[in-house]
XYZ file of C-alpha atoms in Angstrom:
510
model
C -73.721 18.757 -17.210
C -71.523 18.999 -20.278
C -67.753 19.317 -20.223
C -64.775 19.174 -22.570
C -62.032 16.754 -21.526
C -58.449 17.064 -22.697
C -55.130 16.558 -20.961
C -51.427 15.732 -21.020
C -50.641 18.992 -22.803
C -46.946 18.820 -21.854
C -46.400 22.497 -22.567
C -42.702 23.141 -23.104
C -42.060 19.731 -24.642
C -38.993 19.463 -26.876
C -39.374 16.722 -29.485
C -36.035 15.454 -30.845
C -34.623 18.943 -30.385
C -37.652 20.623 -31.963
C -39.588 23.113 -29.822
C -43.330 22.362 -29.934
C -44.526 25.789 -28.768
C -46.186 26.597 -32.111
C -47.758 23.122 -32.288
C -49.145 23.485 -28.777
C -50.507 26.960 -29.474
C -52.229 25.404 -32.502
C -54.091 22.751 -30.483
C -55.008 25.268 -27.762
C -56.624 27.345 -30.487
C -58.696 24.305 -31.485
C -59.825 23.799 -27.881
C -60.892 27.433 -27.751
C -62.625 26.988 -31.111
C -64.645 24.020 -29.817
C -65.794 26.034 -26.802
C -66.748 28.895 -29.115
C -68.591 26.611 -31.523
C -70.678 25.080 -28.740
C -71.551 28.557 -27.462
C -72.725 29.675 -30.896
C -74.851 26.540 -31.255
C -76.496 27.359 -27.889
C -75.086 24.132 -26.424
C -72.349 25.605 -24.244
C -69.917 23.632 -22.163
C -70.218 23.900 -18.404
C -66.581 22.995 -17.770
C -63.153 22.309 -19.243
C -61.312 19.402 -17.585
C -57.531 18.938 -17.889
C -56.379 16.023 -15.657
C -52.665 16.611 -15.300
C -49.318 17.061 -17.042
C -50.072 20.645 -17.952
C -46.344 21.228 -18.373
C -43.695 18.784 -19.557
C -41.273 19.486 -16.737
C -41.157 20.987 -13.273
C -39.548 24.222 -14.473
C -41.214 24.999 -17.810
C -39.764 27.500 -20.283
C -41.020 31.079 -20.136
C -42.832 30.851 -23.471
C -44.874 27.892 -22.202
C -45.941 29.731 -19.059
C -46.907 32.705 -21.222
C -48.846 30.419 -23.571
C -50.909 28.953 -20.725
C -51.471 32.356 -19.159
C -52.708 33.760 -22.463
C -55.054 30.801 -22.988
C -56.573 31.098 -19.510
C -57.047 34.857 -19.783
C -58.619 34.672 -23.210
C -60.862 31.728 -22.355
C -62.136 33.270 -19.129
C -62.796 36.594 -20.843
C -64.807 34.905 -23.606
C -66.575 32.332 -21.366
C -66.773 33.870 -17.860
C -69.132 31.144 -16.602
C -66.974 28.249 -17.774
C -65.452 26.216 -14.947
C -61.873 25.160 -15.731
C -60.286 22.275 -13.824
C -56.530 21.670 -13.798
C -54.606 19.245 -11.618
C -50.931 18.433 -11.139
C -49.553 15.435 -13.026
C -46.285 13.592 -12.523
C -44.504 15.993 -14.904
C -45.747 19.120 -13.125
C -44.302 20.896 -10.129
C -47.238 21.057 -7.728
C -45.818 24.050 -5.873
C -45.276 26.064 -9.038
C -48.569 25.071 -10.628
C -50.430 26.133 -7.490
C -49.139 29.719 -7.703
C -52.071 32.160 -7.323
C -54.513 29.230 -7.284
C -56.788 30.880 -4.717
C -57.007 34.017 -6.830
C -57.586 31.997 -9.981
C -60.290 30.040 -8.186
C -62.317 33.248 -7.986
C -62.183 33.348 -11.784
C -63.451 29.766 -12.149
C -59.972 28.307 -12.696
C -59.685 25.442 -10.205
C -56.109 24.220 -9.773
C -55.688 21.134 -7.605
C -52.150 20.270 -6.525
C -52.613 18.489 -3.170
C -54.941 16.050 -1.434
C -56.028 18.134 1.550
C -59.581 18.597 0.299
C -60.304 15.544 -1.820
C -63.837 15.299 -0.459
C -64.799 18.866 -1.334
C -66.214 19.045 -4.868
C -67.125 21.947 -7.082
C -70.813 21.710 -7.925
C -71.320 22.455 -11.599
C -74.802 22.939 -13.026
C -78.196 23.535 -11.489
C -81.075 21.438 -10.201
C -81.170 17.870 -11.478
C -78.505 18.710 -14.091
C -75.848 19.454 -11.459
C -72.800 17.247 -10.963
C -70.136 17.163 -8.256
C -66.608 17.438 -9.673
C -63.689 16.100 -7.607
C -59.972 16.244 -8.395
C -57.109 13.879 -7.532
C -53.607 15.060 -8.501
C -50.754 12.649 -9.153
C -50.291 10.833 -5.864
C -46.875 10.709 -4.244
C -46.027 8.296 -1.399
C -47.376 9.715 1.831
C -49.613 12.283 0.123
C -52.682 10.661 1.717
C -52.730 9.567 5.331
C -53.866 6.030 6.029
C -57.056 5.859 8.048
C -59.215 2.972 9.161
C -62.301 2.549 6.950
C -65.295 4.334 8.458
C -68.991 4.134 7.732
C -70.175 6.961 5.466
C -72.388 8.209 8.296
C -69.226 9.381 10.052
C -68.858 12.111 7.450
C -71.346 14.699 8.705
C -72.181 18.076 7.221
C -70.414 19.762 10.127
C -67.258 17.679 9.677
C -67.137 18.563 5.992
C -67.490 22.238 6.817
C -70.884 22.599 5.128
C -74.052 24.118 6.541
C -76.387 23.803 3.604
C -76.627 20.317 2.128
C -78.536 19.717 -1.123
C -81.966 18.160 -1.019
C -82.322 14.412 -1.641
C -84.296 14.793 -4.873
C -81.337 15.612 -7.063
C -81.261 19.385 -6.623
C -78.011 21.045 -5.769
C -79.642 23.300 -3.206
C -77.858 26.487 -2.205
C -74.540 24.691 -1.700
C -72.931 25.235 -5.098
C -69.331 25.816 -6.090
C -67.929 25.828 -2.602
C -70.638 27.705 -0.718
C -70.721 26.810 2.956
C -66.993 26.038 3.195
C -64.789 28.069 5.552
C -63.191 30.904 3.562
C -59.676 30.212 4.833
C -59.737 26.485 4.192
C -61.619 26.256 0.904
C -59.189 25.149 -1.772
C -58.728 26.692 -5.197
C -61.092 24.063 -6.565
C -64.008 25.732 -4.760
C -63.055 29.255 -3.784
C -65.263 32.081 -4.974
C -67.584 29.960 -7.104
C -70.993 30.568 -5.539
C -71.801 33.451 -7.866
C -71.033 31.713 -11.150
C -71.727 27.978 -10.843
C -75.134 26.448 -11.314
C -75.944 28.186 -14.564
C -78.581 26.984 -16.986
C -78.074 26.406 -20.677
C -78.212 29.731 -22.436
C -81.191 29.049 -24.685
C -83.525 31.958 -24.431
C -82.764 32.190 -20.715
C -84.686 28.978 -20.096
C -83.444 25.823 -18.422
C -83.059 22.866 -20.760
C -82.510 19.198 -20.101
C -79.151 17.811 -21.214
C -80.921 14.933 -22.970
C -82.201 17.423 -25.592
C -78.663 18.001 -26.846
C -77.617 16.399 -30.099
C -74.275 14.748 -30.667
C -72.617 13.425 -33.787
C -72.543 9.656 -33.315
C -72.180 9.716 -29.527
C -70.649 6.728 -27.782
C -73.034 5.210 -25.260
C -71.353 4.068 -22.066
C -72.610 1.294 -19.836
C -74.522 2.178 -16.712
C -73.500 1.109 -13.259
C -76.035 -1.030 -11.381
C -78.862 0.989 -9.907
C -78.912 1.636 -6.171
C -82.120 2.441 -4.395
C -82.680 6.222 -4.380
C -78.954 6.985 -4.168
C -75.876 6.770 -6.355
C -74.486 4.116 -4.027
C -76.337 1.522 -2.021
C -76.269 2.347 1.705
C -74.927 -1.116 2.443
C -71.960 -0.665 0.099
C -68.667 -0.172 1.909
C -66.044 0.969 -0.626
C -62.770 -0.466 0.605
C -59.144 -0.871 -0.346
C -58.953 -3.715 -2.835
C -58.049 -7.073 -1.281
C -54.883 -7.470 -3.339
C -53.423 -4.417 -1.567
C -54.040 -5.178 2.125
C -53.230 -2.585 4.740
C -52.475 -3.144 8.391
C -54.265 -0.079 9.737
C -52.611 -0.444 13.145
C -49.074 -0.572 11.792
C -49.028 0.999 8.321
C -49.513 4.769 8.539
C -48.028 5.833 5.204
C -49.574 4.826 1.899
C -46.826 4.275 -0.660
C -48.010 2.386 -3.728
C -50.221 3.948 -6.381
C -52.800 1.226 -5.731
C -53.054 2.055 -2.025
C -53.088 5.807 -2.613
C -55.713 5.702 -5.366
C -57.934 3.258 -3.486
C -57.867 5.472 -0.389
C -58.551 8.647 -2.406
C -61.553 7.155 -4.212
C -62.761 5.622 -0.964
C -62.801 9.035 0.722
C -64.605 10.605 -2.211
C -67.245 7.864 -2.442
C -68.089 8.012 1.259
C -68.277 11.792 1.339
C -70.377 11.899 -1.824
C -72.781 9.299 -0.481
C -73.274 11.359 2.660
C -73.509 14.827 1.135
C -74.717 14.431 -2.467
C -76.498 11.058 -2.654
C -78.700 11.926 -5.667
C -76.108 13.822 -7.681
C -73.804 12.424 -10.410
C -70.120 12.389 -9.536
C -67.204 13.244 -11.828
C -63.647 12.507 -10.679
C -60.597 13.916 -12.492
C -57.414 11.961 -11.767
C -53.864 11.480 -13.047
C -52.791 7.841 -12.813
C -51.841 4.714 -14.767
C -54.781 2.300 -14.813
C -54.242 -1.387 -15.522
C -55.121 -2.427 -19.036
C -54.398 0.982 -20.556
C -52.620 0.985 -23.909
C -49.352 2.928 -23.701
C -46.822 4.385 -26.131
C -43.122 5.284 -26.056
C -43.760 8.823 -24.750
C -45.175 7.931 -21.325
C -42.811 7.569 -18.429
C -42.850 3.851 -17.833
C -42.685 2.021 -14.535
C -41.028 -1.258 -13.718
C -43.628 -4.033 -13.735
C -47.110 -3.204 -12.461
C -46.117 -1.724 -9.099
C -47.310 1.755 -10.036
C -50.507 0.747 -11.806
C -53.994 1.173 -10.389
C -56.680 -1.495 -10.596
C -59.657 -0.185 -12.574
C -62.007 -1.440 -9.859
C -61.177 1.639 -7.793
C -63.361 3.651 -10.219
C -66.498 1.695 -9.324
C -69.368 3.796 -8.044
C -68.200 6.960 -9.801
C -70.492 8.272 -12.537
C -67.570 9.280 -14.761
C -63.790 9.278 -14.297
C -61.721 11.668 -16.439
C -58.166 10.332 -16.544
C -54.789 11.726 -17.515
C -51.277 10.237 -17.858
C -51.733 7.881 -20.827
C -51.298 9.529 -24.247
C -53.671 7.331 -26.244
C -57.410 8.058 -26.233
C -59.223 5.047 -24.805
C -62.022 3.794 -22.636
C -61.168 1.432 -19.810
C -62.843 -1.958 -19.885
C -66.445 -0.947 -20.509
C -66.433 1.475 -17.592
C -67.341 5.150 -17.437
C -63.640 5.963 -17.358
C -61.774 7.545 -20.252
C -58.325 8.815 -21.113
C -58.607 11.655 -23.607
C -54.962 11.092 -24.516
C -52.448 13.789 -25.383
C -53.505 16.326 -28.041
C -50.222 15.818 -29.890
C -48.145 12.740 -30.687
C -45.083 12.916 -28.452
C -43.385 9.851 -29.918
C -43.219 8.292 -33.375
C -44.938 5.175 -32.051
C -48.142 6.916 -31.008
C -51.463 6.399 -32.697
C -52.269 9.191 -35.126
C -55.747 9.592 -33.618
C -55.646 12.674 -31.411
C -58.770 14.176 -29.994
C -60.573 15.809 -27.117
C -63.715 14.364 -25.548
C -67.104 16.029 -25.297
C -68.722 14.414 -22.250
C -72.346 14.850 -21.214
C -73.610 13.540 -17.883
C -77.383 13.315 -18.198
C -79.682 13.548 -15.165
C -81.348 10.354 -13.836
C -84.147 9.126 -16.074
C -87.712 9.115 -14.806
C -91.026 7.651 -15.934
C -94.192 9.433 -14.771
C -92.262 11.040 -11.986
C -90.898 7.759 -10.613
C -87.146 7.116 -10.768
C -86.189 4.206 -12.971
C -82.569 4.502 -11.982
C -80.454 6.910 -10.007
C -77.383 6.354 -12.167
C -76.940 9.007 -14.845
C -76.407 8.226 -18.505
C -73.052 9.374 -19.877
C -72.419 10.229 -23.507
C -68.930 10.681 -24.956
C -68.078 12.125 -28.362
C -64.574 12.234 -29.830
C -63.618 15.557 -31.406
C -60.575 15.297 -33.644
C -57.543 17.543 -33.115
C -55.613 18.433 -36.249
C -51.842 18.654 -35.678
C -49.821 21.509 -37.119
C -47.138 18.969 -38.023
C -48.263 15.300 -38.219
C -45.822 12.689 -36.898
C -44.731 10.140 -39.508
C -42.379 7.150 -39.391
C -40.981 5.914 -42.739
C -38.970 2.764 -43.449
C -36.784 2.020 -46.442
C -33.360 2.275 -48.067
C -31.449 5.541 -47.966
C -31.174 5.582 -51.756
C -34.954 5.513 -52.145
C -35.415 8.586 -49.963
C -32.470 10.423 -51.516
C -33.824 9.886 -55.039
C -37.102 11.475 -53.948
C -35.215 14.459 -52.565
C -33.147 14.905 -55.748
C -36.193 14.565 -58.023
C -38.216 16.921 -55.831
C -40.539 15.516 -53.206
C -44.113 16.368 -54.158
C -45.900 15.042 -51.086
C -46.939 18.246 -49.327
C -48.045 16.383 -46.193
C -44.617 14.809 -45.740
C -42.956 18.189 -46.156
C -45.069 19.511 -43.281
C -44.662 16.439 -41.053
C -42.219 15.597 -38.294
C -40.481 12.587 -39.834
C -38.455 9.666 -38.550
C -36.744 7.462 -41.153
C -35.778 3.921 -40.223
C -33.108 2.978 -42.724
C -32.896 -0.660 -43.778
C -29.379 -0.379 -45.253
C -26.660 -2.491 -43.703
C -24.051 0.256 -43.932
C -24.169 3.612 -42.117
C -24.452 6.881 -44.044
C -22.640 10.094 -43.293
C -24.700 13.279 -42.881
C -27.893 11.415 -43.735
C -30.207 13.894 -42.018
C -28.567 16.923 -43.677
C -28.789 15.290 -47.118
C -32.452 14.348 -46.729
C -33.697 17.539 -45.103
C -33.738 19.257 -48.485
C -36.850 17.187 -49.182
C -37.971 16.534 -45.624
C -37.635 19.907 -43.835
C -38.844 18.447 -40.507
C -36.787 15.245 -40.520
C -36.002 14.803 -36.836
C -34.678 11.248 -36.582
C -32.709 8.875 -38.821
C -32.155 5.411 -37.349
C -31.252 1.903 -38.396
C -34.172 -0.474 -38.691
C -34.678 -3.014 -35.925
C -33.420 -5.992 -37.924
C -30.135 -4.191 -38.562
C -29.870 -3.321 -34.890
C -30.320 -7.000 -34.057
C -27.518 -7.923 -36.446
C -25.202 -5.369 -34.853
C -26.095 -6.678 -31.431
C -25.074 -10.145 -32.587
C -21.646 -8.857 -33.604
C -21.278 -7.177 -30.206
C -21.981 -10.502 -28.539
C -19.433 -12.146 -30.839
C -16.805 -9.592 -29.784
C -17.531 -10.313 -26.149
C -17.142 -14.038 -26.805
C -13.692 -13.502 -28.384
C -12.551 -11.346 -25.478
C -13.873 -13.695 -22.814
C -12.246 -16.750 -24.415
C -8.790 -15.355 -23.683
C -7.567 -16.658 -27.036
C -6.016 -14.483 -29.695
C -8.180 -14.621 -32.800
C -6.980 -11.905 -35.167
C -8.916 -13.445 -38.054
C -12.160 -13.453 -36.087
C -11.702 -9.803 -35.103
C -11.081 -8.844 -38.744
C -14.184 -10.742 -39.893
C -16.409 -8.959 -37.361
C -14.994 -5.561 -38.270
C -15.468 -6.062 -42.006
C -18.951 -7.441 -41.538
C -20.073 -4.172 -40.004
C -18.197 -1.784 -42.264
C -17.700 -3.349 -45.698
C -19.119 -5.690 -48.306
C -15.673 -6.585 -49.677
C -16.149 -10.341 -49.238
C -19.308 -10.394 -51.342
C -17.727 -8.180 -53.994
C -14.279 -9.858 -54.274
C -13.606 -12.895 -52.035
C -9.996 -13.230 -53.205
C -9.193 -9.610 -52.305
C -10.926 -10.073 -48.945
C -8.679 -13.087 -48.260
C -5.528 -11.076 -48.988
C -6.684 -8.264 -46.685
C -7.418 -10.756 -43.938
C -3.976 -12.398 -44.196
C -2.283 -8.988 -44.156
C -4.216 -7.926 -41.018
C -3.208 -11.140 -39.193
C 0.413 -10.696 -40.176
C 0.528 -7.054 -39.042
C -1.184 -7.961 -35.744
C 1.407 -10.627 -34.941
C 4.263 -8.353 -35.987
C 3.029 -5.615 -33.664
C 3.240 -7.998 -30.701
C 6.949 -8.704 -31.186
């Protein structure tokens, strides 16, 4: 099972007053191009996974909605068998994103905005190449009901609403893409999929093993420990982590991200063990995992209260994560953030990419299973920005000279630029003066060391005010320090100005 992972699109994002609609259309075109390239090479993708933050805000601008609609229509028309998975992130409005989700589900567009059917996957692929794909949207307090841990045996086929379970040898059986679920209760993630899921690789109409696919320098991920004939050992009891205890008799509402995520993964693991024991599992989720490297553009939380321990991902073949904007793998696990396709802050790493992920079927030797845990291969595919994000540091005069002489760096002219000025004195109309050479100059700030110096003067002002003593000379010194270099240029003139200021101050009090 091969899928393309991307996420945190933030359609409708405004970057320092600059609309990013054209930039976002540019990266969507590259996603479409990757799908098209794989199809031409007879190595098509089975799915596109986008784990959250589709839009940048709850009420996105019209052009962003149109952009997404156009992408979905075009992609489905070109790749009618491609399964597309979208889930609500913390920036999205779940109610708005879920509009027409049941109808879209019939066109292989699976939009997950709630937690009512966490245990119901979409089965993608066929035979021993199939994988069960689950989705977990951004979890709000109370979005999952607390329930006492139960043995996986309690989750029967009847309770899950299924009548045709897959066989135990790794085949998906007839229950693919939502078949066997009640029509009125099947969510958008599974509705109408029985006729299109479970396809084989389109190579002469024959079925091919995923291990035959070639990748450019694939990244090999570690395997989870083997469990006898199943993805999870029967004796394993996935539980809420001990550092987040729950009193099941008293606590009925799960509030923290740790509790919510642990319960969600617990439900998925138990259901998967019962219903698809020989099949790889893929979970798409939008959350902040501990240890993830963050940038200025993510919404930050106070402390670690809203972070999720990476141990909740244990037992899952692969976890596709959204929320963090930097591409990264979490602590040697089969869990990856693809990161945002564009840099949404000047602090972000310039590496932007999407991930090509292949979940290979369990390996065998002479017909005997060596392990029931699938190999996972991940390849980074670079995304080229329409306008790179660049942060420059230096004196205003240096940049202005380049503008006057004619800036020849074509890349800088096409980049979104932030200049951190190291000058001690402010400059009027700096952005307007420099934009002649830097057309996309979006930010002009004082460098951090200057900011620290200004902060020191602010503290000095506070000290003068809090002392209750009149210190006209001290006030004058602080003012001149921030606005003039008169003392360094002519100390005698500075002294005369200072004496005059003191005299005028005292005269005004009479």
